[in-house]
Amino acid sequence: MAVNSVRSPSTGRRQASWGTPLTYALALAVAAVSIAPVIYVVIGGFRTTPQIVANPAGLPDPFVFDNYARVLTQSNFWQQAFNSAVIALGTTLAVVVLGLAAAFVLARYSFRGREGLYTFFTLGLLFPAGAAILPLYLMLRDLDLINSYYAVILPQVAFSLPLTIVILRPFLSAIPRELEDAAAIDGASRLGFLWRVAMPLSRPALVTVGVLAFVASWNSFLLPLLVLSDVNLHTLPLGVQNFSSQYTTDTAGVLAFTSLAMLPALLFFTLAEKQIVGGLQGAVKG
């Protein structure tokens, strides 16, 4: 297969172009591997368990809506959806506010140890959350936070801050000093500059970190499992586990519950897809 190439104006050499059929084929293959399980789960919810057993890869014939209707009429589902929403929104708000404040200081202020502090935050990306589960549980127990929203929100905020700061700092650093000087001449304080200038210019990055924090919190399973023993505080990922344990032979019902549980995160991520791409590109360029 021939590879398209373009001539570099500076060196005169030909450079390979990635706009080839092979590239698109690989991209489609990766997309198929990522999307196929989601489509299978959603479609499986419109089938009956005997249909799935008889032909696991088949299509609904006919479509059955009872599985989704049965899940939506359960009070536990809506309680778990409410718990997931409170925890995810609380985590997202705290991550964006605290991450923006920290990134703004690291980007716009000059002080001794600034780069060392930034390196300390970036090292948090290398720390696996699973390794901190036991000491984290003991600490939350000593603080009497077990079986509360705070037991999930606070650790999730702490583990999300490193990535948030890494994404936000390049955006805030790239804002010209002339804009800050002009805002100061107009009487704006540092906080006013952050609110009126820095935040609007950093919108793609703010949306990116907000979506990443929301999706990670919504899909979190291990931490809520350990710190939320009260069934009334269970989130949707825990609800999927409870439902599948209670209805072990109802495969179609489990698929329907799983589809509804992941739907808000998928919609949230899809609607903000362009902002996420712009935010990540800006972080890489910075």
PDB file of C-alpha atoms in Angstrom:
ATOM      1  CA  MET A   1       0.000   0.000   0.000  1.00  0.00           C
ATOM      2  CA  ALA A   2       1.403   3.340  -1.009  1.00  0.00           C
ATOM      3  CA  VAL A   3       1.809   5.959   1.673  1.00  0.00           C
ATOM      4  CA  ASN A   4       0.942   9.549   0.827  1.00  0.00           C
ATOM      5  CA  SER A   5       3.735  12.011   1.410  1.00  0.00           C
ATOM      6  CA  VAL A   6       4.326  15.730   1.359  1.00  0.00           C
ATOM      7  CA  ARG A   7       7.553  17.635   0.747  1.00  0.00           C
ATOM      8  CA  SER A   8       8.857  19.621   3.700  1.00  0.00           C
ATOM      9  CA  PRO A   9       9.563  23.267   2.648  1.00  0.00           C
ATOM     10  CA  SER A  10      12.500  23.542   5.054  1.00  0.00           C
ATOM     11  CA  THR A  11      14.374  20.298   4.373  1.00  0.00           C
ATOM     12  CA  GLY A  12      13.078  19.328   0.945  1.00  0.00           C
ATOM     13  CA  ARG A  13      12.507  15.779   2.227  1.00  0.00           C
ATOM     14  CA  ARG A  14       9.247  13.927   1.887  1.00  0.00           C
ATOM     15  CA  GLN A  15       7.315  13.374   5.092  1.00  0.00           C
ATOM     16  CA  ALA A  16       4.760  10.616   5.551  1.00  0.00           C
ATOM     17  CA  SER A  17       1.124  11.674   5.688  1.00  0.00           C
ATOM     18  CA  TRP A  18      -1.147   9.927   8.149  1.00  0.00           C
ATOM     19  CA  GLY A  19      -4.240  10.445   5.991  1.00  0.00           C
ATOM     20  CA  THR A  20      -4.005   6.924   4.502  1.00  0.00           C
ATOM     21  CA  PRO A  21      -6.623   4.161   4.274  1.00  0.00           C
ATOM     22  CA  LEU A  22      -4.593   2.110   6.760  1.00  0.00           C
ATOM     23  CA  THR A  23      -4.816   4.890   9.344  1.00  0.00           C
ATOM     24  CA  TYR A  24      -8.571   5.159   8.939  1.00  0.00           C
ATOM     25  CA  ALA A  25      -8.909   1.388   9.131  1.00  0.00           C
ATOM     26  CA  LEU A  26      -6.974   1.286  12.400  1.00  0.00           C
ATOM     27  CA  ALA A  27      -9.064   4.152  13.787  1.00  0.00           C
ATOM     28  CA  LEU A  28     -12.278   2.355  12.853  1.00  0.00           C
ATOM     29  CA  ALA A  29     -11.000  -0.862  14.434  1.00  0.00           C
ATOM     30  CA  VAL A  30     -10.211   0.902  17.707  1.00  0.00           C
ATOM     31  CA  ALA A  31     -13.598   2.632  17.656  1.00  0.00           C
ATOM     32  CA  ALA A  32     -15.358  -0.658  17.011  1.00  0.00           C
ATOM     33  CA  VAL A  33     -13.582  -2.361  19.915  1.00  0.00           C
ATOM     34  CA  SER A  34     -14.570   0.513  22.204  1.00  0.00           C
ATOM     35  CA  ILE A  35     -18.164   0.964  21.050  1.00  0.00           C
ATOM     36  CA  ALA A  36     -19.185  -2.638  20.363  1.00  0.00           C
ATOM     37  CA  PRO A  37     -19.559  -3.640  24.062  1.00  0.00           C
ATOM     38  CA  VAL A  38     -21.704  -0.561  24.743  1.00  0.00           C
ATOM     39  CA  ILE A  39     -23.960  -1.295  21.756  1.00  0.00           C
ATOM     40  CA  TYR A  40     -24.226  -4.945  22.790  1.00  0.00           C
ATOM     41  CA  VAL A  41     -25.311  -4.009  26.309  1.00  0.00           C
ATOM     42  CA  VAL A  42     -27.908  -1.487  25.097  1.00  0.00           C
ATOM     43  CA  ILE A  43     -29.371  -3.829  22.472  1.00  0.00           C
ATOM     44  CA  GLY A  44     -29.289  -6.750  24.910  1.00  0.00           C
ATOM     45  CA  GLY A  45     -31.661  -4.848  27.161  1.00  0.00           C
ATOM     46  CA  PHE A  46     -34.291  -5.010  24.399  1.00  0.00           C
ATOM     47  CA  ARG A  47     -34.121  -8.807  24.259  1.00  0.00           C
ATOM     48  CA  THR A  48     -35.358 -11.553  26.522  1.00  0.00           C
ATOM     49  CA  THR A  49     -33.046 -13.864  28.424  1.00  0.00           C
ATOM     50  CA  PRO A  50     -34.067 -16.913  26.315  1.00  0.00           C
ATOM     51  CA  GLN A  51     -33.225 -14.931  23.161  1.00  0.00           C
ATOM     52  CA  ILE A  52     -29.779 -14.088  24.533  1.00  0.00           C
ATOM     53  CA  VAL A  53     -29.135 -17.692  25.542  1.00  0.00           C
ATOM     54  CA  ALA A  54     -30.245 -19.010  22.159  1.00  0.00           C
ATOM     55  CA  ASN A  55     -28.310 -16.447  20.112  1.00  0.00           C
ATOM     56  CA  PRO A  56     -25.952 -14.218  22.141  1.00  0.00           C
ATOM     57  CA  ALA A  57     -24.924 -12.130  19.123  1.00  0.00           C
ATOM     58  CA  GLY A  58     -28.382 -11.774  17.618  1.00  0.00           C
ATOM     59  CA  LEU A  59     -30.667  -8.769  17.339  1.00  0.00           C
ATOM     60  CA  PRO A  60     -33.951  -8.313  19.227  1.00  0.00           C
ATOM     61  CA  ASP A  61     -36.764 -10.213  17.499  1.00  0.00           C
ATOM     62  CA  PRO A  62     -39.067  -8.675  18.516  1.00  0.00           C
ATOM     63  CA  PHE A  63     -37.932  -5.669  20.594  1.00  0.00           C
ATOM     64  CA  VAL A  64     -38.870  -6.035  24.259  1.00  0.00           C
ATOM     65  CA  PHE A  65     -39.299  -2.891  26.362  1.00  0.00           C
ATOM     66  CA  ASP A  66     -40.316  -4.618  29.606  1.00  0.00           C
ATOM     67  CA  ASN A  67     -36.728  -4.835  30.897  1.00  0.00           C
ATOM     68  CA  TYR A  68     -36.159  -1.075  30.789  1.00  0.00           C
ATOM     69  CA  ALA A  69     -39.658  -0.358  32.104  1.00  0.00           C
ATOM     70  CA  ARG A  70     -39.108  -2.723  35.032  1.00  0.00           C
ATOM     71  CA  VAL A  71     -35.828  -1.036  35.974  1.00  0.00           C
ATOM     72  CA  LEU A  72     -37.273   2.475  35.693  1.00  0.00           C
ATOM     73  CA  THR A  73     -40.209   1.609  37.947  1.00  0.00           C
ATOM     74  CA  GLN A  74     -37.945   0.453  40.761  1.00  0.00           C
ATOM     75  CA  SER A  75     -37.523   2.981  43.561  1.00  0.00           C
ATOM     76  CA  ASN A  76     -33.996   1.720  44.246  1.00  0.00           C
ATOM     77  CA  PHE A  77     -32.863   2.769  40.774  1.00  0.00           C
ATOM     78  CA  TRP A  78     -33.939   6.389  41.251  1.00  0.00           C
ATOM     79  CA  GLN A  79     -32.447   6.547  44.739  1.00  0.00           C
ATOM     80  CA  GLN A  80     -29.153   5.223  43.430  1.00  0.00           C
ATOM     81  CA  ALA A  81     -29.282   7.650  40.480  1.00  0.00           C
ATOM     82  CA  PHE A  82     -29.818  10.516  42.938  1.00  0.00           C
ATOM     83  CA  ASN A  83     -26.859   9.383  45.053  1.00  0.00           C
ATOM     84  CA  SER A  84     -24.640   9.102  41.975  1.00  0.00           C
ATOM     85  CA  ALA A  85     -25.703  12.562  40.793  1.00  0.00           C
ATOM     86  CA  VAL A  86     -25.020  14.210  44.167  1.00  0.00           C
ATOM     87  CA  ILE A  87     -21.589  12.589  44.479  1.00  0.00           C
ATOM     88  CA  ALA A  88     -20.588  13.206  40.832  1.00  0.00           C
ATOM     89  CA  LEU A  89     -21.740  16.839  40.790  1.00  0.00           C
ATOM     90  CA  GLY A  90     -20.162  17.546  44.171  1.00  0.00           C
ATOM     91  CA  THR A  91     -16.897  15.999  43.047  1.00  0.00           C
ATOM     92  CA  THR A  92     -16.932  17.891  39.749  1.00  0.00           C
ATOM     93  CA  LEU A  93     -17.633  21.252  41.374  1.00  0.00           C
ATOM     94  CA  ALA A  94     -14.882  20.803  43.980  1.00  0.00           C
ATOM     95  CA  VAL A  95     -12.364  19.571  41.410  1.00  0.00           C
ATOM     96  CA  VAL A  96     -12.967  22.504  39.055  1.00  0.00           C
ATOM     97  CA  VAL A  97     -12.895  25.168  41.803  1.00  0.00           C
ATOM     98  CA  LEU A  98      -9.883  23.827  43.702  1.00  0.00           C
ATOM     99  CA  GLY A  99      -8.005  22.809  40.558  1.00  0.00           C
ATOM    100  CA  LEU A 100      -8.542  26.230  38.980  1.00  0.00           C
ATOM    101  CA  ALA A 101      -7.353  28.010  42.107  1.00  0.00           C
ATOM    102  CA  ALA A 102      -4.225  25.864  42.418  1.00  0.00           C
ATOM    103  CA  ALA A 103      -3.413  25.980  38.704  1.00  0.00           C
ATOM    104  CA  PHE A 104      -3.863  29.771  38.620  1.00  0.00           C
ATOM    105  CA  VAL A 105      -1.348  30.251  41.427  1.00  0.00           C
ATOM    106  CA  LEU A 106       1.133  27.854  39.830  1.00  0.00           C
ATOM    107  CA  ALA A 107       0.735  29.532  36.443  1.00  0.00           C
ATOM    108  CA  ARG A 108       0.557  33.255  37.225  1.00  0.00           C
ATOM    109  CA  TYR A 109       2.476  33.686  40.492  1.00  0.00           C
ATOM    110  CA  SER A 110       6.253  33.536  40.907  1.00  0.00           C
ATOM    111  CA  PHE A 111       7.526  32.185  44.217  1.00  0.00           C
ATOM    112  CA  ARG A 112      10.266  29.936  45.494  1.00  0.00           C
ATOM    113  CA  GLY A 113       9.454  26.250  45.150  1.00  0.00           C
ATOM    114  CA  ARG A 114       6.743  26.737  42.536  1.00  0.00           C
ATOM    115  CA  GLU A 115       8.108  24.159  40.103  1.00  0.00           C
ATOM    116  CA  GLY A 116       8.755  21.734  42.930  1.00  0.00           C
ATOM    117  CA  LEU A 117       5.154  22.074  44.060  1.00  0.00           C
ATOM    118  CA  TYR A 118       3.943  21.520  40.512  1.00  0.00           C
ATOM    119  CA  THR A 119       6.142  18.428  40.258  1.00  0.00           C
ATOM    120  CA  PHE A 120       4.627  17.179  43.504  1.00  0.00           C
ATOM    121  CA  PHE A 121       1.158  17.445  41.955  1.00  0.00           C
ATOM    122  CA  THR A 122       2.238  15.689  38.761  1.00  0.00           C
ATOM    123  CA  LEU A 123       3.678  12.827  40.801  1.00  0.00           C
ATOM    124  CA  GLY A 124       0.138  12.241  42.005  1.00  0.00           C
ATOM    125  CA  LEU A 125      -0.628  10.883  38.542  1.00  0.00           C
ATOM    126  CA  LEU A 126       1.729   7.981  39.265  1.00  0.00           C
ATOM    127  CA  PHE A 127       0.083   7.063  42.560  1.00  0.00           C
ATOM    128  CA  PRO A 128      -2.454   4.225  42.136  1.00  0.00           C
ATOM    129  CA  ALA A 129      -5.711   4.860  43.962  1.00  0.00           C
ATOM    130  CA  GLY A 130      -6.046   1.183  44.838  1.00  0.00           C
ATOM    131  CA  ALA A 131      -2.881   1.311  46.939  1.00  0.00           C
ATOM    132  CA  ALA A 132      -4.452   3.922  49.218  1.00  0.00           C
ATOM    133  CA  ILE A 133      -7.769   2.156  49.809  1.00  0.00           C
ATOM    134  CA  LEU A 134      -6.935   0.626  53.198  1.00  0.00           C
ATOM    135  CA  PRO A 135      -5.300   3.680  54.826  1.00  0.00           C
ATOM    136  CA  LEU A 136      -7.969   5.857  53.238  1.00  0.00           C
ATOM    137  CA  TYR A 137     -10.714   3.761  54.780  1.00  0.00           C
ATOM    138  CA  LEU A 138      -9.065   3.925  58.207  1.00  0.00           C
ATOM    139  CA  MET A 139      -8.698   7.688  57.952  1.00  0.00           C
ATOM    140  CA  LEU A 140     -12.323   8.174  56.910  1.00  0.00           C
ATOM    141  CA  ARG A 141     -13.435   5.915  59.739  1.00  0.00           C
ATOM    142  CA  ASP A 142     -11.444   7.935  62.286  1.00  0.00           C
ATOM    143  CA  LEU A 143     -13.007  11.124  60.900  1.00  0.00           C
ATOM    144  CA  ASP A 144     -16.475   9.549  61.252  1.00  0.00           C
ATOM    145  CA  LEU A 145     -17.207  10.046  57.548  1.00  0.00           C
ATOM    146  CA  ILE A 146     -18.090   6.445  56.672  1.00  0.00           C
ATOM    147  CA  ASN A 147     -21.572   6.099  55.155  1.00  0.00           C
ATOM    148  CA  SER A 148     -21.733   9.675  53.943  1.00  0.00           C
ATOM    149  CA  TYR A 149     -21.373  11.461  50.625  1.00  0.00           C
ATOM    150  CA  TYR A 150     -18.179  13.099  51.897  1.00  0.00           C
ATOM    151  CA  ALA A 151     -16.504   9.688  52.213  1.00  0.00           C
ATOM    152  CA  VAL A 152     -16.653   9.373  48.431  1.00  0.00           C
ATOM    153  CA  ILE A 153     -16.421  13.004  47.318  1.00  0.00           C
ATOM    154  CA  LEU A 154     -13.309  14.054  49.254  1.00  0.00           C
ATOM    155  CA  PRO A 155     -11.029  11.170  48.119  1.00  0.00           C
ATOM    156  CA  GLN A 156     -12.239  11.498  44.534  1.00  0.00           C
ATOM    157  CA  VAL A 157     -11.411  15.201  44.573  1.00  0.00           C
ATOM    158  CA  ALA A 158      -7.932  14.479  45.926  1.00  0.00           C
ATOM    159  CA  PHE A 159      -7.189  11.874  43.248  1.00  0.00           C
ATOM    160  CA  SER A 160      -8.573  14.084  40.445  1.00  0.00           C
ATOM    161  CA  LEU A 161      -6.615  17.234  41.312  1.00  0.00           C
ATOM    162  CA  PRO A 162      -3.240  16.201  39.783  1.00  0.00           C
ATOM    163  CA  LEU A 163      -4.679  15.672  36.302  1.00  0.00           C
ATOM    164  CA  THR A 164      -6.821  18.788  36.667  1.00  0.00           C
ATOM    165  CA  ILE A 165      -3.818  20.978  37.469  1.00  0.00           C
ATOM    166  CA  VAL A 166      -1.741  19.436  34.669  1.00  0.00           C
ATOM    167  CA  ILE A 167      -4.474  20.304  32.151  1.00  0.00           C
ATOM    168  CA  LEU A 168      -5.338  23.778  33.477  1.00  0.00           C
ATOM    169  CA  ARG A 169      -1.866  25.205  34.078  1.00  0.00           C
ATOM    170  CA  PRO A 170      -0.808  25.433  30.397  1.00  0.00           C
ATOM    171  CA  PHE A 171      -4.003  27.307  29.524  1.00  0.00           C
ATOM    172  CA  LEU A 172      -3.539  29.812  32.317  1.00  0.00           C
ATOM    173  CA  SER A 173       0.177  30.221  31.565  1.00  0.00           C
ATOM    174  CA  ALA A 174      -0.542  30.943  27.896  1.00  0.00           C
ATOM    175  CA  ILE A 175      -2.663  34.015  28.670  1.00  0.00           C
ATOM    176  CA  PRO A 176      -0.550  37.057  27.670  1.00  0.00           C
ATOM    177  CA  ARG A 177       0.759  39.228  30.472  1.00  0.00           C
ATOM    178  CA  GLU A 178      -0.509  42.227  28.525  1.00  0.00           C
ATOM    179  CA  LEU A 179      -4.076  41.178  29.246  1.00  0.00           C
ATOM    180  CA  GLU A 180      -3.335  40.948  32.946  1.00  0.00           C
ATOM    181  CA  ASP A 181      -1.668  44.366  32.904  1.00  0.00           C
ATOM    182  CA  ALA A 182      -4.614  45.875  31.026  1.00  0.00           C
ATOM    183  CA  ALA A 183      -7.037  44.373  33.537  1.00  0.00           C
ATOM    184  CA  ALA A 184      -4.970  45.784  36.396  1.00  0.00           C
ATOM    185  CA  ILE A 185      -5.035  49.251  34.792  1.00  0.00           C
ATOM    186  CA  ASP A 186      -8.824  48.979  34.580  1.00  0.00           C
ATOM    187  CA  GLY A 187      -8.904  48.311  38.303  1.00  0.00           C
ATOM    188  CA  ALA A 188      -9.342  44.546  38.265  1.00  0.00           C
ATOM    189  CA  SER A 189      -7.775  42.587  41.095  1.00  0.00           C
ATOM    190  CA  ARG A 190      -6.073  39.229  40.662  1.00  0.00           C
ATOM    191  CA  LEU A 191      -9.382  37.546  41.514  1.00  0.00           C
ATOM    192  CA  GLY A 192     -11.198  39.797  39.047  1.00  0.00           C
ATOM    193  CA  PHE A 193      -8.705  38.903  36.324  1.00  0.00           C
ATOM    194  CA  LEU A 194      -9.257  35.219  37.077  1.00  0.00           C
ATOM    195  CA  TRP A 195     -13.039  35.564  36.935  1.00  0.00           C
ATOM    196  CA  ARG A 196     -13.394  37.931  33.975  1.00  0.00           C
ATOM    197  CA  VAL A 197     -10.467  36.992  31.748  1.00  0.00           C
ATOM    198  CA  ALA A 198      -8.752  33.741  32.684  1.00  0.00           C
ATOM    199  CA  MET A 199     -11.854  31.624  33.159  1.00  0.00           C
ATOM    200  CA  PRO A 200     -13.520  32.511  29.826  1.00  0.00           C
ATOM    201  CA  LEU A 201     -10.267  31.941  27.936  1.00  0.00           C
ATOM    202  CA  SER A 202      -9.756  28.589  29.704  1.00  0.00           C
ATOM    203  CA  ARG A 203     -13.269  27.317  29.059  1.00  0.00           C
ATOM    204  CA  PRO A 204     -12.195  24.271  26.964  1.00  0.00           C
ATOM    205  CA  ALA A 205      -9.851  23.139  29.736  1.00  0.00           C
ATOM    206  CA  LEU A 206     -12.465  23.722  32.442  1.00  0.00           C
ATOM    207  CA  VAL A 207     -15.024  21.688  30.511  1.00  0.00           C
ATOM    208  CA  THR A 208     -12.445  18.954  29.981  1.00  0.00           C
ATOM    209  CA  VAL A 209     -11.512  18.550  33.630  1.00  0.00           C
ATOM    210  CA  GLY A 210     -15.175  18.826  34.644  1.00  0.00           C
ATOM    211  CA  VAL A 211     -16.278  16.059  32.297  1.00  0.00           C
ATOM    212  CA  LEU A 212     -13.374  13.794  33.239  1.00  0.00           C
ATOM    213  CA  ALA A 213     -14.111  14.268  36.943  1.00  0.00           C
ATOM    214  CA  PHE A 214     -17.849  13.669  36.455  1.00  0.00           C
ATOM    215  CA  VAL A 215     -17.428  10.508  34.383  1.00  0.00           C
ATOM    216  CA  ALA A 216     -14.784   9.068  36.730  1.00  0.00           C
ATOM    217  CA  SER A 217     -16.979   9.762  39.757  1.00  0.00           C
ATOM    218  CA  TRP A 218     -20.119   8.383  38.118  1.00  0.00           C
ATOM    219  CA  ASN A 219     -18.363   5.134  37.180  1.00  0.00           C
ATOM    220  CA  SER A 220     -16.514   4.738  40.487  1.00  0.00           C
ATOM    221  CA  PHE A 221     -17.115   1.361  42.101  1.00  0.00           C
ATOM    222  CA  LEU A 222     -14.381   0.329  44.546  1.00  0.00           C
ATOM    223  CA  LEU A 223     -14.438   3.397  46.789  1.00  0.00           C
ATOM    224  CA  PRO A 224     -18.244   3.521  47.224  1.00  0.00           C
ATOM    225  CA  LEU A 225     -18.246  -0.224  47.800  1.00  0.00           C
ATOM    226  CA  LEU A 226     -15.867   0.141  50.761  1.00  0.00           C
ATOM    227  CA  VAL A 227     -17.241   3.273  52.418  1.00  0.00           C
ATOM    228  CA  LEU A 228     -20.987   3.052  51.705  1.00  0.00           C
ATOM    229  CA  SER A 229     -22.407   0.068  53.534  1.00  0.00           C
ATOM    230  CA  ASP A 230     -25.803   1.767  53.873  1.00  0.00           C
ATOM    231  CA  VAL A 231     -27.973   0.539  50.986  1.00  0.00           C
ATOM    232  CA  ASN A 232     -29.799   3.880  50.869  1.00  0.00           C
ATOM    233  CA  LEU A 233     -26.515   5.588  49.914  1.00  0.00           C
ATOM    234  CA  HIS A 234     -25.503   3.157  47.164  1.00  0.00           C
ATOM    235  CA  THR A 235     -24.630   4.574  43.751  1.00  0.00           C
ATOM    236  CA  LEU A 236     -25.630   3.132  40.385  1.00  0.00           C
ATOM    237  CA  PRO A 237     -22.460   1.020  39.908  1.00  0.00           C
ATOM    238  CA  LEU A 238     -23.247  -0.634  43.230  1.00  0.00           C
ATOM    239  CA  GLY A 239     -26.869  -0.905  42.123  1.00  0.00           C
ATOM    240  CA  VAL A 240     -25.772  -2.867  39.062  1.00  0.00           C
ATOM    241  CA  GLN A 241     -23.929  -5.306  41.310  1.00  0.00           C
ATOM    242  CA  ASN A 242     -26.911  -5.638  43.666  1.00  0.00           C
ATOM    243  CA  PHE A 243     -29.325  -6.131  40.785  1.00  0.00           C
ATOM    244  CA  SER A 244     -27.160  -8.751  39.085  1.00  0.00           C
ATOM    245  CA  SER A 245     -26.776 -10.613  42.398  1.00  0.00           C
ATOM    246  CA  GLN A 246     -30.513 -10.524  43.032  1.00  0.00           C
ATOM    247  CA  TYR A 247     -31.510 -11.505  39.494  1.00  0.00           C
ATOM    248  CA  THR A 248     -28.702 -13.832  38.488  1.00  0.00           C
ATOM    249  CA  THR A 249     -30.779 -15.597  35.829  1.00  0.00           C
ATOM    250  CA  ASP A 250     -32.234 -12.409  34.330  1.00  0.00           C
ATOM    251  CA  THR A 251     -29.436 -11.537  31.915  1.00  0.00           C
ATOM    252  CA  ALA A 252     -31.584  -9.188  29.845  1.00  0.00           C
ATOM    253  CA  GLY A 253     -32.679  -7.278  32.950  1.00  0.00           C
ATOM    254  CA  VAL A 254     -29.072  -6.877  34.074  1.00  0.00           C
ATOM    255  CA  LEU A 255     -28.117  -5.514  30.641  1.00  0.00           C
ATOM    256  CA  ALA A 256     -31.004  -3.037  30.774  1.00  0.00           C
ATOM    257  CA  PHE A 257     -29.981  -1.858  34.256  1.00  0.00           C
ATOM    258  CA  THR A 258     -26.370  -1.490  33.120  1.00  0.00           C
ATOM    259  CA  SER A 259     -27.416   0.519  30.049  1.00  0.00           C
ATOM    260  CA  LEU A 260     -29.457   2.969  32.108  1.00  0.00           C
ATOM    261  CA  ALA A 261     -26.678   3.258  34.694  1.00  0.00           C
ATOM    262  CA  MET A 262     -24.048   4.289  32.144  1.00  0.00           C
ATOM    263  CA  LEU A 263     -26.351   6.468  29.999  1.00  0.00           C
ATOM    264  CA  PRO A 264     -25.863   9.807  31.873  1.00  0.00           C
ATOM    265  CA  ALA A 265     -22.066   9.549  31.742  1.00  0.00           C
ATOM    266  CA  LEU A 266     -22.159   8.683  28.028  1.00  0.00           C
ATOM    267  CA  LEU A 267     -24.444  11.611  27.223  1.00  0.00           C
ATOM    268  CA  PHE A 268     -22.381  14.003  29.320  1.00  0.00           C
ATOM    269  CA  PHE A 269     -19.171  12.899  27.618  1.00  0.00           C
ATOM    270  CA  THR A 270     -20.681  12.978  24.114  1.00  0.00           C
ATOM    271  CA  LEU A 271     -22.139  16.479  24.448  1.00  0.00           C
ATOM    272  CA  ALA A 272     -18.801  17.900  25.602  1.00  0.00           C
ATOM    273  CA  GLU A 273     -16.621  15.918  23.181  1.00  0.00           C
ATOM    274  CA  LYS A 274     -15.408  18.917  21.151  1.00  0.00           C
ATOM    275  CA  GLN A 275     -14.547  20.882  24.277  1.00  0.00           C
ATOM    276  CA  ILE A 276     -12.609  17.916  25.641  1.00  0.00           C
ATOM    277  CA  VAL A 277     -10.529  17.607  22.466  1.00  0.00           C
ATOM    278  CA  GLY A 278      -9.725  21.322  22.554  1.00  0.00           C
ATOM    279  CA  GLY A 279      -8.828  21.168  26.219  1.00  0.00           C
ATOM    280  CA  LEU A 280      -6.463  18.245  25.796  1.00  0.00           C
ATOM    281  CA  GLN A 281      -4.830  19.799  22.740  1.00  0.00           C
ATOM    282  CA  GLY A 282      -4.181  22.995  24.655  1.00  0.00           C
ATOM    283  CA  ALA A 283      -2.704  21.065  27.556  1.00  0.00           C
ATOM    284  CA  VAL A 284      -0.353  19.189  25.230  1.00  0.00           C
ATOM    285  CA  LYS A 285       0.741  22.372  23.446  1.00  0.00           C
ATOM    286  CA  GLY A 286       1.414  24.041  26.771  1.00  0.00           C
TER     287      GLY A 286
END
